[in-house]
Amino acid sequence: MERIECQWCRLQNAPGTTSCLTCGAPLDVRNVVSDSGWREAPRLRDMTEFRFANSTVQVEGELVPVAEIALAHGDAVYFEHHVLLWKDEVTPVVAVPTQGGARRIFGGMPFVLTMAYGPGRVAFSRDSPGELVVLPLHPGMELDVREHAFLLASNTIGYSFVRIQGLANVLHGGNGMYLDRFVTAGAPGLLMLHGNGNVFERWLQPGEKIMVEPGGFLYKDASVTMQAVQMPVKTGLLRRGMYLAEMTGPGRVGIQSMYVHHHAG
């Protein structure tokens, strides 16, 4: 029996299916790729449903999209507490301390995450216009995400952070750029991000490089290296140097069209 392959996550879907059962991407829309190799992240239709483990996710709205999850018994998701939009009274939530201590605080990253357990319903959103990016992670995958961009992750995904040296002057004049790192071990998981504006993804070949405006960076495979490179340009009244983030493949790089420079000041 012929099946429909999702062009975003590569899941094989049954004939007649209009959206992917794993990531919600429309199956009746062609994979849009620019001449330079950037492909658009799928814009999820209002009320699209997809699944992870035994739970169901429904995407509501389009300008500031909401991810509503019907958590099954035994399933759980974790998130930054301020992205919780609403939950059923009976849905339990608990605080989950993170590793890193003071380094996380100084880096502007959450010191405590929140975990919601099934059974019950819970919904999430971020307070800015953009797109939900659904990234099913298979066992053995590692993904790095800019701070305060992840919406939620299933409890089968490990969570830590990495520091990118040399990006002190790029985003917020601090002690470097910190990225959330998500790792799957023996079980698959679901990671959802919020991208400001529109989201685009590009695969880099081994050794292939691309320069990205740091405020537009959203995510990358851990196999993609990232470093700050100063351009021969001075900007502003103080003649500050212009920095770009140099990405070197192999792997995926995701960007957002609306720049966000956390802690800029």
PDB file of C-alpha atoms in Angstrom:
ATOM      1  CA  MET A   1       0.000   0.000   0.000  1.00  0.00           C
ATOM      2  CA  GLU A   2       1.401   3.388  -0.979  1.00  0.00           C
ATOM      3  CA  ARG A   3       1.933   5.796   1.887  1.00  0.00           C
ATOM      4  CA  ILE A   4       2.490   9.563   2.083  1.00  0.00           C
ATOM      5  CA  GLU A   5       5.878  10.677   3.380  1.00  0.00           C
ATOM      6  CA  CYS A   6       5.923  13.832   5.473  1.00  0.00           C
ATOM      7  CA  GLN A   7       8.514  16.185   3.994  1.00  0.00           C
ATOM      8  CA  TRP A   8       9.245  17.686   7.429  1.00  0.00           C
ATOM      9  CA  CYS A   9       9.746  14.687   9.742  1.00  0.00           C
ATOM     10  CA  ARG A  10       9.780  11.840   7.145  1.00  0.00           C
ATOM     11  CA  LEU A  11       7.021   9.820   8.829  1.00  0.00           C
ATOM     12  CA  GLN A  12       5.101   7.490   6.512  1.00  0.00           C
ATOM     13  CA  ASN A  13       1.385   8.364   6.739  1.00  0.00           C
ATOM     14  CA  ALA A  14      -1.617   6.357   5.565  1.00  0.00           C
ATOM     15  CA  PRO A  15      -3.258   7.314   2.237  1.00  0.00           C
ATOM     16  CA  GLY A  16      -5.919  10.001   2.582  1.00  0.00           C
ATOM     17  CA  THR A  17      -4.226  11.643   5.575  1.00  0.00           C
ATOM     18  CA  THR A  18      -4.104  15.433   5.248  1.00  0.00           C
ATOM     19  CA  SER A  19      -1.663  16.226   8.059  1.00  0.00           C
ATOM     20  CA  CYS A  20       1.233  14.267   9.526  1.00  0.00           C
ATOM     21  CA  LEU A  21       0.332  12.201  12.569  1.00  0.00           C
ATOM     22  CA  THR A  22       3.693  12.916  14.222  1.00  0.00           C
ATOM     23  CA  CYS A  23       4.345  16.617  13.570  1.00  0.00           C
ATOM     24  CA  GLY A  24       1.080  18.027  12.151  1.00  0.00           C
ATOM     25  CA  ALA A  25       2.664  19.286   8.921  1.00  0.00           C
ATOM     26  CA  PRO A  26       0.183  19.580   6.017  1.00  0.00           C
ATOM     27  CA  LEU A  27       0.671  16.680   3.593  1.00  0.00           C
ATOM     28  CA  ASP A  28      -1.069  18.364   0.674  1.00  0.00           C
ATOM     29  CA  VAL A  29       1.429  21.251   0.519  1.00  0.00           C
ATOM     30  CA  ARG A  30       4.672  20.912  -1.395  1.00  0.00           C
ATOM     31  CA  ASN A  31       8.009  21.324   0.350  1.00  0.00           C
ATOM     32  CA  VAL A  32       8.843  25.003  -0.276  1.00  0.00           C
ATOM     33  CA  VAL A  33      12.592  25.604  -0.660  1.00  0.00           C
ATOM     34  CA  SER A  34      14.305  28.840  -1.706  1.00  0.00           C
ATOM     35  CA  ASP A  35      17.008  29.002  -4.379  1.00  0.00           C
ATOM     36  CA  SER A  36      19.631  29.178  -1.610  1.00  0.00           C
ATOM     37  CA  GLY A  37      18.397  26.023   0.101  1.00  0.00           C
ATOM     38  CA  TRP A  38      16.225  27.337   2.950  1.00  0.00           C
ATOM     39  CA  ARG A  39      12.935  25.512   3.386  1.00  0.00           C
ATOM     40  CA  GLU A  40       9.936  26.913   5.188  1.00  0.00           C
ATOM     41  CA  ALA A  41       8.875  25.255   8.411  1.00  0.00           C
ATOM     42  CA  PRO A  42       5.341  23.957   7.904  1.00  0.00           C
ATOM     43  CA  ARG A  43       2.678  26.404   9.033  1.00  0.00           C
ATOM     44  CA  LEU A  44       0.319  24.272  11.072  1.00  0.00           C
ATOM     45  CA  ARG A  45      -3.344  24.776  10.282  1.00  0.00           C
ATOM     46  CA  ASP A  46      -5.748  25.873  12.986  1.00  0.00           C
ATOM     47  CA  MET A  47      -7.035  22.866  14.962  1.00  0.00           C
ATOM     48  CA  THR A  48      -4.414  20.489  13.538  1.00  0.00           C
ATOM     49  CA  GLU A  49      -3.909  17.379  15.682  1.00  0.00           C
ATOM     50  CA  PHE A  50      -0.937  15.035  16.001  1.00  0.00           C
ATOM     51  CA  ARG A  51       0.330  12.545  18.565  1.00  0.00           C
ATOM     52  CA  PHE A  52       3.312  11.621  20.690  1.00  0.00           C
ATOM     53  CA  ALA A  53       3.405   8.483  22.837  1.00  0.00           C
ATOM     54  CA  ASN A  54      -0.242   8.053  23.934  1.00  0.00           C
ATOM     55  CA  SER A  55      -1.036  11.789  24.064  1.00  0.00           C
ATOM     56  CA  THR A  56      -2.625  14.148  21.544  1.00  0.00           C
ATOM     57  CA  VAL A  57      -1.549  17.696  20.662  1.00  0.00           C
ATOM     58  CA  GLN A  58      -3.940  20.206  19.065  1.00  0.00           C
ATOM     59  CA  VAL A  59      -2.677  23.502  17.618  1.00  0.00           C
ATOM     60  CA  GLU A  60      -5.099  26.402  18.035  1.00  0.00           C
ATOM     61  CA  GLY A  61      -4.825  29.810  16.412  1.00  0.00           C
ATOM     62  CA  GLU A  62      -2.246  31.100  13.955  1.00  0.00           C
ATOM     63  CA  LEU A  63      -0.996  34.574  14.949  1.00  0.00           C
ATOM     64  CA  VAL A  64       0.079  33.537  18.468  1.00  0.00           C
ATOM     65  CA  PRO A  65      -0.458  29.764  18.285  1.00  0.00           C
ATOM     66  CA  VAL A  66      -1.395  27.622  21.254  1.00  0.00           C
ATOM     67  CA  ALA A  67      -0.385  23.991  21.800  1.00  0.00           C
ATOM     68  CA  GLU A  68      -3.102  22.168  23.751  1.00  0.00           C
ATOM     69  CA  ILE A  69      -2.143  18.692  24.956  1.00  0.00           C
ATOM     70  CA  ALA A  70      -4.388  15.889  26.148  1.00  0.00           C
ATOM     71  CA  LEU A  71      -1.833  14.078  28.285  1.00  0.00           C
ATOM     72  CA  ALA A  72      -2.380  10.365  28.670  1.00  0.00           C
ATOM     73  CA  HIS A  73      -1.634   8.487  31.867  1.00  0.00           C
ATOM     74  CA  GLY A  74       2.112   7.934  32.096  1.00  0.00           C
ATOM     75  CA  ASP A  75       3.007  10.777  29.715  1.00  0.00           C
ATOM     76  CA  ALA A  76       4.524  14.083  30.825  1.00  0.00           C
ATOM     77  CA  VAL A  77       5.969  17.304  29.366  1.00  0.00           C
ATOM     78  CA  TYR A  78       8.284  19.931  30.851  1.00  0.00           C
ATOM     79  CA  PHE A  79       8.444  23.660  30.136  1.00  0.00           C
ATOM     80  CA  GLU A  80       9.341  27.110  31.476  1.00  0.00           C
ATOM     81  CA  HIS A  81       6.569  28.064  33.892  1.00  0.00           C
ATOM     82  CA  HIS A  82       5.599  31.322  32.153  1.00  0.00           C
ATOM     83  CA  VAL A  83       4.558  29.569  28.912  1.00  0.00           C
ATOM     84  CA  LEU A  84       1.703  27.727  30.646  1.00  0.00           C
ATOM     85  CA  LEU A  85      -1.537  29.216  29.323  1.00  0.00           C
ATOM     86  CA  TRP A  86      -4.056  27.056  31.198  1.00  0.00           C
ATOM     87  CA  LYS A  87      -4.523  23.562  32.599  1.00  0.00           C
ATOM     88  CA  ASP A  88      -7.255  21.318  33.963  1.00  0.00           C
ATOM     89  CA  GLU A  89      -7.611  21.512  37.721  1.00  0.00           C
ATOM     90  CA  VAL A  90      -6.777  17.814  38.016  1.00  0.00           C
ATOM     91  CA  THR A  91      -3.594  17.963  35.899  1.00  0.00           C
ATOM     92  CA  PRO A  92      -0.645  17.757  38.340  1.00  0.00           C
ATOM     93  CA  VAL A  93       2.364  20.044  37.878  1.00  0.00           C
ATOM     94  CA  VAL A  94       5.618  19.941  39.839  1.00  0.00           C
ATOM     95  CA  ALA A  95       8.838  21.958  39.836  1.00  0.00           C
ATOM     96  CA  VAL A  96      11.928  20.265  38.407  1.00  0.00           C
ATOM     97  CA  PRO A  97      15.329  21.734  39.393  1.00  0.00           C
ATOM     98  CA  THR A  98      17.887  21.998  36.595  1.00  0.00           C
ATOM     99  CA  GLN A  99      21.627  21.432  36.606  1.00  0.00           C
ATOM    100  CA  GLY A 100      23.994  24.358  36.312  1.00  0.00           C
ATOM    101  CA  GLY A 101      23.124  26.423  39.370  1.00  0.00           C
ATOM    102  CA  ALA A 102      24.416  30.000  39.336  1.00  0.00           C
ATOM    103  CA  ARG A 103      25.702  29.686  35.768  1.00  0.00           C
ATOM    104  CA  ARG A 104      22.131  29.301  34.562  1.00  0.00           C
ATOM    105  CA  ILE A 105      20.993  32.355  36.503  1.00  0.00           C
ATOM    106  CA  PHE A 106      23.842  34.518  35.202  1.00  0.00           C
ATOM    107  CA  GLY A 107      23.137  33.272  31.678  1.00  0.00           C
ATOM    108  CA  GLY A 108      19.482  34.334  31.929  1.00  0.00           C
ATOM    109  CA  MET A 109      18.271  30.728  31.709  1.00  0.00           C
ATOM    110  CA  PRO A 110      15.536  29.117  33.813  1.00  0.00           C
ATOM    111  CA  PHE A 111      16.744  27.724  37.127  1.00  0.00           C
ATOM    112  CA  VAL A 112      13.624  25.604  37.575  1.00  0.00           C
ATOM    113  CA  LEU A 113      11.466  23.920  34.949  1.00  0.00           C
ATOM    114  CA  THR A 114       7.896  22.727  35.422  1.00  0.00           C
ATOM    115  CA  MET A 115       6.578  19.243  34.626  1.00  0.00           C
ATOM    116  CA  ALA A 116       2.931  18.425  33.859  1.00  0.00           C
ATOM    117  CA  TYR A 117       1.731  14.838  34.156  1.00  0.00           C
ATOM    118  CA  GLY A 118      -1.179  12.990  32.608  1.00  0.00           C
ATOM    119  CA  PRO A 119      -3.974  12.298  32.645  1.00  0.00           C
ATOM    120  CA  GLY A 120      -5.308  15.785  31.985  1.00  0.00           C
ATOM    121  CA  ARG A 121      -5.225  18.739  29.608  1.00  0.00           C
ATOM    122  CA  VAL A 122      -2.729  21.564  29.541  1.00  0.00           C
ATOM    123  CA  ALA A 123      -2.038  24.368  27.025  1.00  0.00           C
ATOM    124  CA  PHE A 124       1.030  26.455  26.196  1.00  0.00           C
ATOM    125  CA  SER A 125       1.888  29.610  24.251  1.00  0.00           C
ATOM    126  CA  ARG A 126       4.488  32.376  24.126  1.00  0.00           C
ATOM    127  CA  ASP A 127       3.484  36.028  24.090  1.00  0.00           C
ATOM    128  CA  SER A 128       4.750  36.908  20.624  1.00  0.00           C
ATOM    129  CA  PRO A 129       3.586  36.303  17.057  1.00  0.00           C
ATOM    130  CA  GLY A 130       5.248  33.454  15.250  1.00  0.00           C
ATOM    131  CA  GLU A 131       5.170  29.778  14.419  1.00  0.00           C
ATOM    132  CA  LEU A 132       5.200  26.544  16.369  1.00  0.00           C
ATOM    133  CA  VAL A 133       8.040  24.323  15.229  1.00  0.00           C
ATOM    134  CA  VAL A 134       7.400  20.632  15.898  1.00  0.00           C
ATOM    135  CA  LEU A 135      10.545  18.505  16.036  1.00  0.00           C
ATOM    136  CA  PRO A 136      10.059  14.784  16.698  1.00  0.00           C
ATOM    137  CA  LEU A 137      13.392  13.500  18.042  1.00  0.00           C
ATOM    138  CA  HIS A 138      14.475   9.930  17.403  1.00  0.00           C
ATOM    139  CA  PRO A 139      16.779   7.999  19.778  1.00  0.00           C
ATOM    140  CA  GLY A 140      20.341   9.292  19.697  1.00  0.00           C
ATOM    141  CA  MET A 141      19.534  12.814  18.462  1.00  0.00           C
ATOM    142  CA  GLU A 142      20.949  16.005  20.014  1.00  0.00           C
ATOM    143  CA  LEU A 143      19.569  19.470  19.285  1.00  0.00           C
ATOM    144  CA  ASP A 144      20.722  22.896  20.517  1.00  0.00           C
ATOM    145  CA  VAL A 145      18.113  25.670  20.896  1.00  0.00           C
ATOM    146  CA  ARG A 146      18.533  29.358  21.679  1.00  0.00           C
ATOM    147  CA  GLU A 147      17.495  30.369  25.183  1.00  0.00           C
ATOM    148  CA  HIS A 148      13.781  30.983  25.838  1.00  0.00           C
ATOM    149  CA  ALA A 149      12.683  29.482  22.523  1.00  0.00           C
ATOM    150  CA  PHE A 150      11.550  26.030  23.538  1.00  0.00           C
ATOM    151  CA  LEU A 151       7.869  25.707  24.320  1.00  0.00           C
ATOM    152  CA  LEU A 152       7.762  22.182  25.710  1.00  0.00           C
ATOM    153  CA  ALA A 153       9.465  18.801  25.555  1.00  0.00           C
ATOM    154  CA  SER A 154       8.295  15.322  26.435  1.00  0.00           C
ATOM    155  CA  ASN A 155       9.856  13.760  29.521  1.00  0.00           C
ATOM    156  CA  THR A 156      11.649  11.169  27.363  1.00  0.00           C
ATOM    157  CA  ILE A 157      14.040  13.924  26.239  1.00  0.00           C
ATOM    158  CA  GLY A 158      17.041  14.841  28.366  1.00  0.00           C
ATOM    159  CA  TYR A 159      17.687  18.513  29.102  1.00  0.00           C
ATOM    160  CA  SER A 160      20.976  20.330  29.709  1.00  0.00           C
ATOM    161  CA  PHE A 161      22.764  23.408  28.375  1.00  0.00           C
ATOM    162  CA  VAL A 162      25.944  24.375  26.568  1.00  0.00           C
ATOM    163  CA  ARG A 163      27.852  27.637  26.445  1.00  0.00           C
ATOM    164  CA  ILE A 164      29.139  28.997  23.154  1.00  0.00           C
ATOM    165  CA  GLN A 165      32.377  30.847  23.856  1.00  0.00           C
ATOM    166  CA  GLY A 166      33.158  34.062  22.039  1.00  0.00           C
ATOM    167  CA  LEU A 167      29.583  35.249  21.584  1.00  0.00           C
ATOM    168  CA  ALA A 168      29.775  37.700  24.487  1.00  0.00           C
ATOM    169  CA  ASN A 169      29.283  40.771  22.326  1.00  0.00           C
ATOM    170  CA  VAL A 170      26.789  39.233  19.945  1.00  0.00           C
ATOM    171  CA  LEU A 171      23.539  38.850  21.823  1.00  0.00           C
ATOM    172  CA  HIS A 172      23.615  40.580  25.160  1.00  0.00           C
ATOM    173  CA  GLY A 173      27.115  41.621  26.172  1.00  0.00           C
ATOM    174  CA  GLY A 174      27.362  38.914  28.811  1.00  0.00           C
ATOM    175  CA  ASN A 175      29.664  35.953  29.347  1.00  0.00           C
ATOM    176  CA  GLY A 176      28.807  34.052  26.218  1.00  0.00           C
ATOM    177  CA  MET A 177      25.716  32.605  24.621  1.00  0.00           C
ATOM    178  CA  TYR A 178      23.945  29.728  26.348  1.00  0.00           C
ATOM    179  CA  LEU A 179      21.936  27.168  24.406  1.00  0.00           C
ATOM    180  CA  ASP A 180      19.432  24.622  25.652  1.00  0.00           C
ATOM    181  CA  ARG A 181      20.521  21.106  24.647  1.00  0.00           C
ATOM    182  CA  PHE A 182      17.937  18.372  24.156  1.00  0.00           C
ATOM    183  CA  VAL A 183      19.090  14.748  23.903  1.00  0.00           C
ATOM    184  CA  THR A 184      17.174  11.535  23.309  1.00  0.00           C
ATOM    185  CA  ALA A 185      18.505   8.236  24.607  1.00  0.00           C
ATOM    186  CA  GLY A 186      16.620   4.980  24.055  1.00  0.00           C
ATOM    187  CA  ALA A 187      13.138   6.386  23.409  1.00  0.00           C
ATOM    188  CA  PRO A 188      11.798   8.944  20.921  1.00  0.00           C
ATOM    189  CA  GLY A 189      10.419  12.266  22.106  1.00  0.00           C
ATOM    190  CA  LEU A 190       8.656  15.441  21.051  1.00  0.00           C
ATOM    191  CA  LEU A 191      10.211  18.925  21.158  1.00  0.00           C
ATOM    192  CA  MET A 192       8.190  22.029  20.321  1.00  0.00           C
ATOM    193  CA  LEU A 193       9.723  25.462  19.771  1.00  0.00           C
ATOM    194  CA  HIS A 194       8.261  28.918  19.238  1.00  0.00           C
ATOM    195  CA  GLY A 195       9.885  30.823  16.400  1.00  0.00           C
ATOM    196  CA  ASN A 196       9.353  34.580  16.178  1.00  0.00           C
ATOM    197  CA  GLY A 197       8.016  35.531  12.777  1.00  0.00           C
ATOM    198  CA  ASN A 198       8.569  32.813  10.177  1.00  0.00           C
ATOM    199  CA  VAL A 199      10.922  29.854  10.574  1.00  0.00           C
ATOM    200  CA  PHE A 200      13.270  28.416   7.948  1.00  0.00           C
ATOM    201  CA  GLU A 201      15.581  25.411   8.029  1.00  0.00           C
ATOM    202  CA  ARG A 202      18.650  24.474   6.004  1.00  0.00           C
ATOM    203  CA  TRP A 203      20.810  21.345   5.916  1.00  0.00           C
ATOM    204  CA  LEU A 204      24.552  21.987   5.831  1.00  0.00           C
ATOM    205  CA  GLN A 205      26.932  19.488   4.277  1.00  0.00           C
ATOM    206  CA  PRO A 206      30.145  18.512   6.122  1.00  0.00           C
ATOM    207  CA  GLY A 207      32.397  21.576   6.183  1.00  0.00           C
ATOM    208  CA  GLU A 208      29.770  23.852   4.630  1.00  0.00           C
ATOM    209  CA  LYS A 209      29.547  27.222   6.380  1.00  0.00           C
ATOM    210  CA  ILE A 210      26.872  29.872   6.668  1.00  0.00           C
ATOM    211  CA  MET A 211      26.852  33.201   8.529  1.00  0.00           C
ATOM    212  CA  VAL A 212      23.720  33.938  10.563  1.00  0.00           C
ATOM    213  CA  GLU A 213      22.560  37.108  12.311  1.00  0.00           C
ATOM    214  CA  PRO A 214      22.688  35.897  15.954  1.00  0.00           C
ATOM    215  CA  GLY A 215      19.279  37.353  16.814  1.00  0.00           C
ATOM    216  CA  GLY A 216      17.780  35.255  14.021  1.00  0.00           C
ATOM    217  CA  PHE A 217      19.318  31.963  15.165  1.00  0.00           C
ATOM    218  CA  LEU A 218      16.740  29.463  16.486  1.00  0.00           C
ATOM    219  CA  TYR A 219      18.159  25.907  16.599  1.00  0.00           C
ATOM    220  CA  LYS A 220      20.820  23.588  15.233  1.00  0.00           C
ATOM    221  CA  ASP A 221      21.888  19.979  15.375  1.00  0.00           C
ATOM    222  CA  ALA A 222      24.620  19.476  17.962  1.00  0.00           C
ATOM    223  CA  SER A 223      26.865  18.335  15.097  1.00  0.00           C
ATOM    224  CA  VAL A 224      26.824  21.900  13.705  1.00  0.00           C
ATOM    225  CA  THR A 225      29.576  24.017  15.256  1.00  0.00           C
ATOM    226  CA  MET A 226      28.925  27.676  16.033  1.00  0.00           C
ATOM    227  CA  GLN A 227      31.322  30.549  16.688  1.00  0.00           C
ATOM    228  CA  ALA A 228      31.329  34.330  16.577  1.00  0.00           C
ATOM    229  CA  VAL A 229      33.104  36.020  13.684  1.00  0.00           C
ATOM    230  CA  GLN A 230      33.703  39.778  13.649  1.00  0.00           C
ATOM    231  CA  MET A 231      32.972  41.495  10.363  1.00  0.00           C
ATOM    232  CA  PRO A 232      35.154  44.376   9.065  1.00  0.00           C
ATOM    233  CA  VAL A 233      32.285  46.774   9.779  1.00  0.00           C
ATOM    234  CA  LYS A 234      31.740  49.248  12.648  1.00  0.00           C
ATOM    235  CA  THR A 235      28.178  50.218  13.553  1.00  0.00           C
ATOM    236  CA  GLY A 236      26.444  52.801  15.761  1.00  0.00           C
ATOM    237  CA  LEU A 237      27.702  55.954  17.438  1.00  0.00           C
ATOM    238  CA  LEU A 238      30.165  53.965  19.534  1.00  0.00           C
ATOM    239  CA  ARG A 239      31.520  52.236  16.429  1.00  0.00           C
ATOM    240  CA  ARG A 240      30.898  48.777  17.806  1.00  0.00           C
ATOM    241  CA  GLY A 241      32.015  45.759  15.842  1.00  0.00           C
ATOM    242  CA  MET A 242      29.539  43.730  13.846  1.00  0.00           C
ATOM    243  CA  TYR A 243      29.447  40.019  14.709  1.00  0.00           C
ATOM    244  CA  LEU A 244      27.821  37.117  12.904  1.00  0.00           C
ATOM    245  CA  ALA A 245      27.437  33.524  14.032  1.00  0.00           C
ATOM    246  CA  GLU A 246      29.369  31.170  11.780  1.00  0.00           C
ATOM    247  CA  MET A 247      27.695  27.766  11.441  1.00  0.00           C
ATOM    248  CA  THR A 248      29.663  24.810  10.075  1.00  0.00           C
ATOM    249  CA  GLY A 249      28.010  21.550   9.022  1.00  0.00           C
ATOM    250  CA  PRO A 250      27.056  18.806   8.936  1.00  0.00           C
ATOM    251  CA  GLY A 251      23.491  19.155  10.194  1.00  0.00           C
ATOM    252  CA  ARG A 252      20.395  21.316  10.375  1.00  0.00           C
ATOM    253  CA  VAL A 253      20.230  25.024  11.144  1.00  0.00           C
ATOM    254  CA  GLY A 254      16.933  26.769  11.928  1.00  0.00           C
ATOM    255  CA  ILE A 255      16.439  30.543  11.823  1.00  0.00           C
ATOM    256  CA  GLN A 256      13.583  32.945  12.620  1.00  0.00           C
ATOM    257  CA  SER A 257      12.747  36.011  10.561  1.00  0.00           C
ATOM    258  CA  MET A 258      12.060  38.238  13.584  1.00  0.00           C
ATOM    259  CA  TYR A 259      15.296  39.037  15.398  1.00  0.00           C
ATOM    260  CA  VAL A 260      15.336  38.552  19.162  1.00  0.00           C
ATOM    261  CA  HIS A 261      18.346  39.682  21.218  1.00  0.00           C
ATOM    262  CA  HIS A 262      17.675  38.553  24.785  1.00  0.00           C
ATOM    263  CA  HIS A 263      18.936  40.823  27.541  1.00  0.00           C
ATOM    264  CA  ALA A 264      20.044  43.429  25.043  1.00  0.00           C
ATOM    265  CA  GLY A 265      20.685  46.695  26.704  1.00  0.00           C
TER     266      GLY A 265
END
